[in-house]
Short mmCIF file of C-alpha atoms in Angstrom, two decimals:
data_model
loop_
_atom_site.label_atom_id
_atom_site.label_comp_id
_atom_site.label_asym_id
_atom_site.label_seq_id
_atom_site.Cartn_x
_atom_site.Cartn_y
_atom_site.Cartn_z
CA MET T 13 35.49 28.20 20.85
CA SER T 14 34.90 29.27 24.88
CA ALA T 15 31.93 26.75 26.60
CA GLU T 16 29.81 29.80 28.55
CA LYS T 17 27.01 27.38 29.69
CA SER T 18 27.27 23.42 29.94
CA VAL T 19 25.36 20.49 30.62
CA VAL T 20 24.91 17.25 32.19
CA ILE T 21 23.80 14.10 30.28
CA VAL T 22 23.06 11.12 32.15
CA GLY T 23 21.86 8.87 29.98
CA GLY T 24 24.16 7.43 26.90
CA GLY T 25 21.50 5.73 24.54
CA LEU T 26 20.81 6.87 21.28
CA VAL T 27 18.79 9.50 22.36
CA GLY T 28 21.82 10.94 25.17
CA SER T 29 25.28 10.11 22.59
CA LEU T 30 23.26 12.77 19.65
CA ALA T 31 21.55 15.30 22.71
CA ALA T 32 25.12 15.24 23.17
CA CYS T 33 25.94 15.91 20.00
CA TYR T 34 23.34 18.81 19.07
CA PHE T 35 25.06 20.70 23.00
CA ALA T 36 28.22 21.19 21.54
CA LYS T 37 27.92 21.24 18.26
CA ARG T 38 26.02 24.81 19.94
CA GLY T 39 28.25 26.04 22.14
CA TRP T 40 27.74 23.78 25.96
CA LYS T 41 30.40 22.03 27.17
CA VAL T 42 29.22 18.90 28.00
CA ASP T 43 29.14 16.34 30.60
CA LEU T 44 27.26 12.48 29.83
CA LEU T 45 26.40 10.57 32.73
CA GLU T 46 25.85 6.40 31.80
CA LYS T 47 26.25 4.25 34.35
CA ARG T 48 26.80 1.50 31.82
CA PRO T 49 29.95 0.19 30.17
CA ASP T 50 32.08 1.73 27.02
CA ILE T 51 30.83 -0.78 24.27
CA ARG T 52 32.40 0.11 21.59
CA LEU T 53 35.59 -1.26 23.37
CA PRO T 54 36.28 -4.45 22.21
CA GLU T 55 36.39 -6.17 26.05
CA ASN T 56 32.97 -5.28 27.01
CA ALA T 57 31.41 -6.70 23.41
CA HIS T 58 30.56 -9.10 25.64
CA LEU T 59 27.86 -6.41 27.82
CA VAL T 60 26.08 -5.26 25.21
CA GLU T 61 22.34 -5.11 26.39
CA HIS T 62 20.22 -8.44 25.32
CA ARG T 63 16.51 -6.15 23.53
CA SER T 64 15.11 -7.45 20.78
CA ILE T 65 12.79 -5.96 18.47
CA ASN T 66 15.38 -3.82 16.41
CA LEU T 67 15.70 -0.72 15.54
CA ALA T 68 13.07 1.36 12.43
CA ILE T 69 14.84 3.77 11.36
CA SER T 70 13.09 6.58 9.28
CA GLU T 71 12.44 10.45 7.80
CA ARG T 72 12.08 11.77 11.41
CA GLY T 73 15.03 9.49 12.16
CA PHE T 74 17.29 11.10 9.58
CA SER T 75 16.26 14.23 9.65
CA ALA T 76 17.38 14.43 12.70
CA LEU T 77 20.80 13.15 11.62
CA ARG T 78 20.91 15.28 8.94
CA ARG T 79 20.87 18.44 10.59
CA LEU T 80 24.23 17.68 13.09
CA ASN T 81 25.41 16.74 9.91
CA PRO T 82 24.65 14.50 6.40
CA ASP T 83 27.58 12.84 6.42
CA LEU T 84 26.21 11.18 9.80
CA GLU T 85 23.63 10.54 7.69
CA ARG T 86 25.22 9.13 5.21
CA ARG T 87 27.29 6.59 7.53
CA VAL T 88 24.37 5.68 8.98
CA LYS T 89 22.78 5.14 6.00
CA ALA T 90 25.04 2.56 4.58
CA LEU T 91 24.69 0.69 7.73
CA VAL T 92 21.03 -0.21 7.13
CA VAL T 93 18.66 -2.93 5.95
CA PRO T 94 15.66 -0.66 3.76
CA MET T 95 12.17 -2.55 3.83
CA HIS T 96 9.91 -2.01 1.15
CA GLY T 97 6.34 -2.89 2.65
CA ARG T 98 5.17 -5.91 4.91
CA MET T 99 5.11 -9.83 4.11
CA ILE T 100 2.45 -11.32 5.54
CA HIS T 101 2.42 -14.76 6.21
CA ALA T 102 -0.38 -16.90 6.04
CA LEU T 103 -0.57 -20.20 8.27
CA ASP T 104 -0.67 -22.27 4.92
CA GLY T 105 3.31 -20.12 4.15
CA ARG T 106 1.24 -18.48 1.68
CA GLN T 107 3.19 -14.66 1.78
CA THR T 108 1.63 -11.00 0.66
CA SER T 109 3.89 -8.48 0.38
CA GLN T 110 1.93 -4.71 1.15
CA ALA T 111 3.96 -2.06 0.30
CA TYR T 112 4.29 0.59 3.23
CA ASP T 113 3.89 3.85 0.20
CA VAL T 114 2.71 4.28 -3.06
CA PHE T 115 5.77 6.14 -4.06
CA GLY T 116 8.82 3.52 -3.31
CA ARG T 117 9.33 5.28 -0.33
CA HIS T 118 11.04 2.69 2.52
CA ILE T 119 11.45 2.92 6.81
CA ASN T 120 15.23 0.99 7.10
CA SER T 121 16.11 -1.91 9.77
CA VAL T 122 19.66 -1.05 11.48
CA GLY T 123 21.56 -2.65 14.55
CA ARG T 124 21.06 -0.72 18.12
CA SER T 125 24.65 -1.52 18.92
CA THR T 126 25.51 -0.59 15.29
CA LEU T 127 23.84 3.51 15.76
CA ILE T 128 24.83 4.44 19.48
CA LYS T 129 28.60 2.81 18.72
CA ILE T 130 28.17 5.24 16.46
CA LEU T 131 26.39 8.44 17.75
CA LEU T 132 28.54 7.86 20.74
CA ASP T 133 31.94 8.06 17.81
CA THR T 134 30.48 11.00 17.53
CA ALA T 135 30.23 13.12 20.52
CA SER T 136 33.25 11.94 21.74
CA SER T 137 34.77 13.93 17.94
CA TYR T 138 33.23 17.04 19.43
CA SER T 139 36.00 18.85 21.10
CA LEU T 140 33.18 20.06 24.47
CA VAL T 141 31.85 16.96 25.38
CA THR T 142 33.32 14.04 27.90
CA LEU T 143 31.93 10.98 28.34
CA ARG T 144 31.67 9.26 30.63
CA PHE T 145 31.29 5.93 31.79
CA ASN T 146 30.71 3.28 34.17
CA HIS T 147 28.96 6.40 36.61
CA ASP T 148 26.21 6.53 38.30
CA PHE T 149 23.96 9.19 38.67
CA LEU T 150 22.44 9.83 42.36
CA GLU T 151 20.76 12.71 43.13
CA THR T 152 20.49 16.51 41.98
CA ASP T 153 19.57 19.78 42.99
CA LEU T 154 17.25 20.98 40.64
CA ASP T 155 17.88 24.52 41.26
CA SER T 156 21.88 25.00 41.78
CA GLY T 157 22.37 22.64 38.95
CA ARG T 158 24.39 20.01 41.12
CA VAL T 159 24.44 16.67 39.81
CA SER T 160 25.80 13.78 42.44
CA PHE T 161 26.92 10.39 41.12
CA VAL T 162 28.82 7.23 42.13
CA ASN T 163 32.14 7.62 38.87
CA ASP T 164 33.51 3.63 37.79
CA LYS T 165 35.83 3.92 40.72
CA GLY T 166 32.92 3.72 42.99
CA GLN T 167 33.24 7.15 44.59
CA ARG T 168 30.94 9.37 45.06
CA GLN T 169 31.51 12.36 42.67
CA GLU T 170 29.86 16.31 41.85
CA ILE T 171 29.16 17.99 38.94
CA THR T 172 27.33 21.75 38.48
CA ALA T 173 25.73 21.90 34.80
CA ASP T 174 23.20 25.28 33.80
CA LEU T 175 21.79 22.19 32.78
CA ILE T 176 20.40 18.70 33.47
CA VAL T 177 18.75 16.46 30.33
CA GLY T 178 17.45 13.04 31.84
CA ALA T 179 17.90 10.41 28.58
CA ASP T 180 17.94 7.94 31.38
CA GLY T 181 15.01 5.75 29.82
CA ALA T 182 11.17 4.86 30.38
CA TYR T 183 12.03 4.68 33.90
CA SER T 184 13.70 8.04 34.57
CA LYS T 185 15.47 8.56 37.55
CA VAL T 186 15.91 12.76 35.83
CA ARG T 187 12.00 12.92 35.84
CA GLN T 188 11.47 11.39 39.60
CA ARG T 189 13.52 14.02 40.01
CA MET T 190 11.82 16.21 38.24
CA MET T 191 8.63 15.11 40.43
CA ALA T 192 9.26 16.18 44.25
CA ARG T 193 9.93 19.15 42.49
CA VAL T 194 7.11 20.46 40.26
CA LYS T 195 3.00 19.13 39.56
CA MET T 196 3.49 16.30 36.92
CA ASN T 197 0.99 15.00 35.53
CA TYR T 198 2.53 11.34 35.27
CA MET T 199 1.08 7.86 33.11
CA GLN T 200 2.78 4.38 33.00
CA LYS T 201 0.64 1.27 32.18
CA TYR T 202 1.55 -1.77 31.47
CA ILE T 203 -0.30 -3.89 28.29
CA GLU T 204 -0.69 -7.42 28.82
CA HIS T 205 1.62 -8.64 26.08
CA GLY T 206 5.17 -9.55 26.48
CA TYR T 207 8.21 -10.38 23.68
CA CYS T 208 10.10 -12.90 23.64
CA GLU T 209 13.68 -12.98 20.49
CA PHE T 210 14.38 -15.53 18.53
CA SER T 211 17.29 -15.72 15.29
CA MET T 212 16.87 -16.64 12.60
CA PRO T 213 20.40 -17.84 10.56
CA ALA T 214 21.22 -17.26 7.29
CA LEU T 215 20.30 -19.62 4.72
CA ASN T 216 23.61 -20.85 2.48
CA GLY T 217 25.07 -17.18 3.37
CA ALA T 218 22.54 -15.49 1.69
CA TYR T 219 19.25 -14.17 3.78
CA ALA T 220 16.31 -16.89 4.71
CA MET T 221 13.75 -14.34 3.21
CA ASP T 222 12.86 -11.63 1.62
CA PRO T 223 15.89 -8.68 3.76
CA ASN T 224 13.22 -5.49 2.20
CA HIS T 225 10.83 -6.33 4.42
CA LEU T 226 9.60 -6.14 7.79
CA HIS T 227 7.60 -10.60 7.77
CA ILE T 228 4.94 -10.31 10.23
CA TRP T 229 2.49 -13.71 11.43
CA PRO T 230 -1.11 -11.93 12.11
CA ARG T 231 -2.15 -14.82 14.28
CA GLY T 232 -4.66 -12.87 16.23
CA SER T 233 -3.77 -12.12 19.66
CA PHE T 234 -0.75 -11.88 18.56
CA MET T 235 2.33 -12.93 15.98
CA LEU T 236 6.04 -13.39 15.21
CA ILE T 237 7.48 -10.71 13.07
CA ALA T 238 11.53 -10.77 11.37
CA LEU T 239 13.16 -7.47 10.50
CA PRO T 240 16.21 -8.54 8.53
CA ASN T 241 20.70 -7.78 10.00
CA MET T 242 22.93 -6.56 8.15
CA ASP T 243 24.79 -10.12 7.84
CA LYS T 244 22.69 -11.78 6.12
CA THR T 245 20.87 -13.13 9.90
CA PHE T 246 16.80 -11.54 11.48
CA THR T 247 15.58 -10.84 14.25
CA CYS T 248 12.32 -12.22 15.81
CA THR T 249 10.04 -11.72 18.40
CA LEU T 250 7.07 -13.09 19.50
CA PHE T 251 3.73 -11.40 20.71
CA MET T 252 1.75 -12.30 22.88
CA PRO T 253 -0.27 -12.10 25.75
CA TRP T 254 1.18 -13.38 29.98
CA SER T 255 -1.94 -15.70 30.37
CA GLN T 256 -0.41 -17.25 26.88
CA PHE T 257 3.20 -17.81 27.96
CA ASP T 258 2.03 -18.35 30.65
CA GLN T 259 0.51 -21.91 28.94
CA VAL T 260 3.97 -22.64 27.05
CA ARG T 261 6.34 -23.14 29.60
CA SER T 262 8.62 -26.25 28.84
CA GLU T 263 11.20 -26.74 24.88
CA ASP T 264 8.09 -29.56 24.15
CA GLU T 265 5.85 -27.38 24.46
CA ILE T 266 6.99 -23.65 22.76
CA ALA T 267 7.97 -25.69 19.82
CA ALA T 268 4.04 -27.50 19.50
CA PHE T 269 3.60 -23.73 19.74
CA PHE T 270 5.23 -22.69 16.34
CA ARG T 271 5.37 -25.81 14.63
CA SER T 272 1.32 -25.37 15.30
CA ASN T 273 1.55 -21.45 14.57
CA PHE T 274 4.98 -20.79 12.86
CA PRO T 275 4.51 -23.88 11.08
CA ASP T 276 7.20 -22.39 7.79
CA ALA T 277 9.16 -20.07 10.11
CA LEU T 278 10.24 -22.93 12.17
CA GLU T 279 11.95 -24.95 9.89
CA LEU T 280 13.83 -21.15 8.36
CA MET T 281 14.88 -20.35 11.98
CA GLY T 282 15.34 -24.41 12.94
CA GLU T 283 13.73 -25.93 16.07
CA LYS T 284 16.71 -26.13 18.25
CA SER T 285 17.18 -22.75 18.02
CA VAL T 286 14.08 -22.27 19.11
CA ARG T 287 13.85 -24.69 21.72
CA ALA T 288 16.91 -23.48 22.98
CA GLU T 289 16.38 -19.15 22.93
CA TYR T 290 12.91 -19.39 24.34
CA ALA T 291 14.85 -20.99 27.67
CA ARG T 292 16.91 -19.41 27.23
CA ASN T 293 16.28 -15.15 26.69
CA PRO T 294 13.89 -12.89 29.04
CA LYS T 295 10.45 -12.62 27.95
CA GLY T 296 10.27 -7.80 28.24
CA SER T 297 7.01 -6.45 29.25
CA LEU T 298 5.96 -3.60 27.59
CA MET T 299 4.70 -0.46 28.81
CA TYR T 300 4.06 3.08 27.99
CA ILE T 301 4.27 6.84 29.66
CA LYS T 302 3.27 10.12 29.56
CA CYS T 303 3.85 12.81 31.37
CA THR T 304 4.04 16.95 30.93
CA PRO T 305 5.64 18.86 31.85
CA TYR T 306 8.49 18.07 30.49
CA THR T 307 11.09 21.25 32.16
CA PHE T 308 12.06 22.14 35.55
CA LYS T 309 11.55 25.64 35.28
CA GLY T 310 15.27 26.84 32.42
CA ARG T 311 17.41 24.59 34.13
CA ALA T 312 16.08 20.48 33.61
CA VAL T 313 14.51 18.36 30.42
CA ILE T 314 13.58 15.13 30.00
CA LEU T 315 13.62 13.21 26.51
CA GLY T 316 13.17 9.94 25.03
CA ASP T 317 11.85 7.06 26.74
CA ALA T 318 11.93 8.84 30.04
CA ALA T 319 9.54 11.80 28.94
CA HIS T 320 6.86 9.32 25.83
CA ALA T 321 7.76 5.74 26.33
CA MET T 322 6.38 3.39 24.00
CA VAL T 323 5.55 0.35 22.78
CA PRO T 324 7.40 -0.19 19.61
CA PHE T 325 5.51 -1.42 16.97
CA TYR T 326 5.01 1.84 15.37
CA GLY T 327 8.79 2.15 14.58
CA GLN T 328 8.55 5.73 16.38
CA GLY T 329 10.39 5.45 19.54
CA MET T 330 13.88 6.47 18.85
CA ASN T 331 12.08 8.38 15.47
CA CYS T 332 10.65 10.81 18.28
CA GLY T 333 13.20 10.65 21.12
CA PHE T 334 15.79 11.63 18.17
CA GLU T 335 13.24 14.25 16.55
CA ASP T 336 13.25 15.92 20.36
CA VAL T 337 16.06 16.76 19.97
CA GLU T 338 16.23 18.20 17.23
CA ALA T 339 12.78 19.94 17.76
CA LEU T 340 14.88 21.44 21.69
CA ASP T 341 17.51 22.58 19.65
CA SER T 342 15.26 24.35 16.81
CA ILE T 343 13.60 26.12 19.36
CA MET T 344 16.54 27.50 20.90
CA LEU T 345 17.84 28.51 17.79
CA GLN T 346 14.51 30.57 17.06
CA ILE T 347 14.81 32.39 21.01
CA LEU T 348 18.02 33.37 20.79
CA HIS T 349 19.02 34.31 16.90
CA GLU T 350 14.71 34.75 15.98
CA LYS T 351 16.21 33.73 12.72
CA SER T 352 15.85 30.24 10.72
CA PRO T 353 15.80 27.04 13.50
CA ASP T 354 18.38 25.88 10.90
CA SER T 355 21.52 28.23 11.55
CA ASP T 356 23.95 26.76 12.49
CA ASP T 357 25.40 29.47 14.97
CA THR T 358 26.53 28.17 18.61
CA CYS T 359 23.60 28.48 20.99
CA VAL T 360 24.95 29.25 24.66
CA LEU T 361 21.21 30.86 26.06
CA ASP T 362 20.77 32.71 29.33
CA GLU T 363 18.73 31.25 32.06
CA ALA T 364 15.23 33.25 31.20
CA GLN T 365 15.77 32.76 27.60
CA MET T 366 16.05 28.76 28.39
CA GLN T 367 13.49 28.82 30.48
CA ARG T 368 12.15 30.37 27.91
CA ALA T 369 13.31 27.65 24.71
CA LEU T 370 12.06 24.59 27.70
CA ASP T 371 8.25 25.49 28.76
CA GLU T 372 7.90 26.52 24.72
CA TYR T 373 9.70 22.41 23.65
CA SER T 374 7.44 21.22 26.24
CA CYS T 375 4.18 21.82 25.91
CA THR T 376 4.68 21.64 22.36
CA ARG T 377 6.25 17.94 22.52
CA THR T 378 3.76 16.78 24.18
CA SER T 379 0.71 17.21 22.58
CA ASP T 380 3.15 14.89 19.71
CA ALA T 381 4.53 12.70 22.62
CA SER T 382 1.32 11.34 23.67
CA ALA T 383 0.03 11.42 19.69
CA ILE T 384 2.64 9.27 18.89
CA VAL T 385 2.05 6.90 21.75
CA ASP T 386 -2.08 6.13 21.15
CA LEU T 387 -1.32 5.40 17.80
CA ALA T 388 1.90 2.96 18.72
CA LEU T 389 -0.42 0.51 21.03
CA GLU T 390 -2.89 0.64 18.28
CA ASN T 391 -0.75 -0.43 15.82
CA TYR T 392 0.00 -3.89 17.63
CA ILE T 393 -3.80 -3.37 17.20
CA GLU T 394 -3.39 -2.83 12.98
CA MET T 395 -0.39 -5.81 13.07
CA ARG T 396 -1.18 -8.95 14.48
CA SER T 397 -4.73 -8.89 12.94
CA ARG T 398 -5.86 -6.27 10.52
CA VAL T 399 -3.54 -6.78 7.83
CA ALA T 400 -4.85 -9.89 7.11
CA ASP T 401 -8.64 -8.39 7.18
CA TYR T 402 -9.87 -7.47 3.86
CA ALA T 403 -11.95 -3.76 4.94
CA TYR T 404 -8.20 -2.81 6.15
CA LEU T 405 -7.20 -3.73 2.75
CA ILE T 406 -9.36 -1.73 0.63
CA ARG T 407 -9.01 1.02 3.32
CA LYS T 408 -5.27 1.28 2.12
CA LYS T 409 -5.55 -0.07 -1.51
CA LEU T 410 -7.83 3.27 -1.69
CA GLU T 411 -6.40 5.15 0.05
CA GLY T 412 -3.54 4.56 -2.05
CA ILE T 413 -5.19 5.53 -5.66
CA LEU T 414 -6.03 8.53 -4.14
CA HIS T 415 -2.65 9.62 -2.10
CA LYS T 416 -1.49 9.73 -6.83
CA VAL T 417 -4.49 11.14 -7.82
CA VAL T 418 -4.00 13.75 -4.33
CA PRO T 419 -0.54 13.17 -3.12
CA THR T 420 -1.08 16.94 -0.58
CA THR T 421 -4.75 15.93 0.09
CA VAL T 422 -5.51 12.16 0.88
CA ILE T 423 -1.59 11.13 2.68
CA PRO T 424 -1.82 6.81 4.53
CA LEU T 425 -1.15 7.00 7.65
CA TYR T 426 1.72 5.48 7.81
CA THR T 427 3.06 7.57 5.75
CA MET T 428 2.43 10.94 7.54
CA VAL T 429 4.47 9.27 10.46
CA SER T 430 7.30 7.63 8.82
CA PHE T 431 7.93 9.30 5.79
CA THR T 432 7.42 13.48 6.57
CA SER T 433 7.69 15.19 9.59
CA ILE T 434 4.63 16.73 10.20
CA PRO T 435 3.76 17.08 13.79
CA TYR T 436 2.29 13.72 14.96
CA SER T 437 -0.15 15.53 17.13
CA THR T 438 -0.55 17.51 13.24
CA VAL T 439 -1.59 13.77 11.97
CA VAL T 440 -3.82 12.37 14.81
CA ARG T 441 -6.20 15.28 13.61
CA GLN T 442 -6.24 14.60 9.74
CA TRP T 443 -5.52 11.20 9.53
CA ASN T 444 -9.50 11.98 11.69
CA ARG T 445 -11.13 13.84 8.46
CA GLN T 446 -9.47 12.51 6.10
CA THR T 447 -11.33 9.49 7.98
CA LYS T 448 -15.03 11.18 7.61
CA TRP T 449 -14.39 12.27 3.93
CA ILE T 450 -13.28 8.66 2.65
CA HIS T 451 -15.91 7.22 5.09
CA ARG T 452 -18.74 9.82 3.37
CA SER T 453 -16.90 9.10 -0.14
CA ILE T 454 -17.36 4.73 -0.13
CA TRP T 455 -20.76 5.50 1.41
CA THR T 456 -22.09 8.16 -1.26
CA LEU T 457 -20.85 5.69 -3.69
CA SER T 458 -22.63 2.52 -2.70
CA ALA T 459 -25.83 4.67 -2.30
CA MET T 460 -25.62 6.22 -5.62
CA THR T 461 -25.09 2.65 -6.71
CA THR T 462 -28.16 0.86 -5.55
CA ILE T 463 -30.15 3.63 -6.45
CA GLY T 464 -28.92 3.30 -10.09
CA THR T 465 -29.71 -0.55 -9.33
CA GLY T 466 -33.39 0.41 -7.76
CA VAL T 467 -34.27 2.46 -10.75
CA LEU T 468 -32.76 0.51 -13.74
CA ALA T 469 -35.16 -2.50 -11.22
CA ALA T 470 -38.24 0.30 -11.01
CA ARG T 471 -38.42 0.44 -14.91
CA LEU T 472 -38.17 -2.89 -15.81
CA PHE T 473 -40.94 -3.71 -13.04
CA GLY T 474 -42.74 -1.24 -14.26
CA LEU T 475 -42.87 -2.27 -18.28
CA LEU T 476 -43.35 -5.92 -16.77
CA THR T 477 -46.43 -4.89 -14.30
CA GLY T 478 -47.53 -1.13 -14.93
CA TYR T 479 -46.14 0.65 -11.32
CA PRO T 480 -44.87 4.27 -12.15
CA SER T 481 -41.34 3.51 -12.63
CA SER T 482 -40.23 7.24 -10.96
CA ALA T 483 -42.68 5.46 -8.10
CA LEU T 484 -41.14 3.18 -6.92
CA ALA T 485 -37.51 4.87 -7.39
CA ASP T 486 -38.97 8.09 -5.55
CA ILE T 487 -39.29 5.47 -2.24
CA VAL T 488 -35.77 3.97 -3.10
CA SER T 489 -34.27 6.82 -2.30
CA ARG T 490 -36.66 8.36 -0.09
CA THR T 491 -35.68 5.04 1.97
CA LEU T 492 -31.95 5.13 1.83
CA ARG T 493 -31.69 8.59 3.75
CA ILE T 494 -29.11 10.17 1.73
CA PRO T 495 -28.21 13.22 3.26
CA SER T 496 -26.91 16.49 1.54
#
């Protein structure tokens, strides 16, 4: 297979490595630039970035892996821990399970470094892919496709490519270069909350808690979560306002904080470990990004966090980034072949076709990404407080019942986001319509119940007093002002 077109991908993380596989599969010559060392090498094991918040992979992520190669999906599924729901931990130690889906579908916990290594191995298997580690991107001439970087020997080097892909994260240098040439609307916002990571060791060689749940200790303005790992441990993450982090500075203060708010977790994590990890581990910031467009002519495009960084509370950051890659691939195939986007054919486009593909990609993905960025932010409120609220639980129960009865008409929001590939923007529109319908139905049922009670009371009153019961019933009905 001869390569007619070339692409430089900046960023060798999850999205960048998956993009490299897709472009190579379609017949493109790929140069992937990653500023960090190759984490697959034993000597670099200690350099794996210390990042909290385990990855949760669900249908959108699996769909992108499956489209590339069904064997890749199976390989990843063998390395995940299924999480069938949330386990809510009350302050008194009571635990309540909240299933994610009435039909038993689940999300999956997977280690970040584990998944990156698999994707890099897959990329390495393509003869058209060159992985360049310790290569730091400097600048690019978007018109000519020239990319400048510092190589692993500290020397400045250049490559020219037909397409430049920025998959270099929330602080993307490629996006910065594009903003100098494109009238890009851009918004970045830090939320008033941060996070710190802890660990929960195995207990007598087994998981210390039920491994098939995402564990949450909701405490109103803050929360602790725990996700299972393959080695029987849990990765725990404390999310709370910076103002509270500022009040908890010493080891004694963090121990007292856990004793007051997460006593059962403290017992399993170990006070000595909590003290040490709070002092040692960094306190991370949380931010989100929205921008548009994602492209420059037919020469450059940004994917993943470079285009739409989000807070981690819906577990969709990686899934959305993987879906970016799948969506771009689908659009490119449709434009080249004017046929099914699921073709296994090569896909080398000319410049006009590439611009058309990138324009369509940017148009569709910006609205979808904006929707999931908002949903992720909203889900933080749900996780830290609403999961323990009776109104939320009643609504969730009612939706589950209706979804079982009419599964294509009423679909819970979480189900649409995590267990389908319905576009995020469509999810929001359907959810809003559904919410209005459910609220209207609940109001109508409540009104009918009230009317029925009022009518019975009126009849009883009429029997006892001789006052016309029909008149009282009419008064009750008109007082409720039921809309037609």
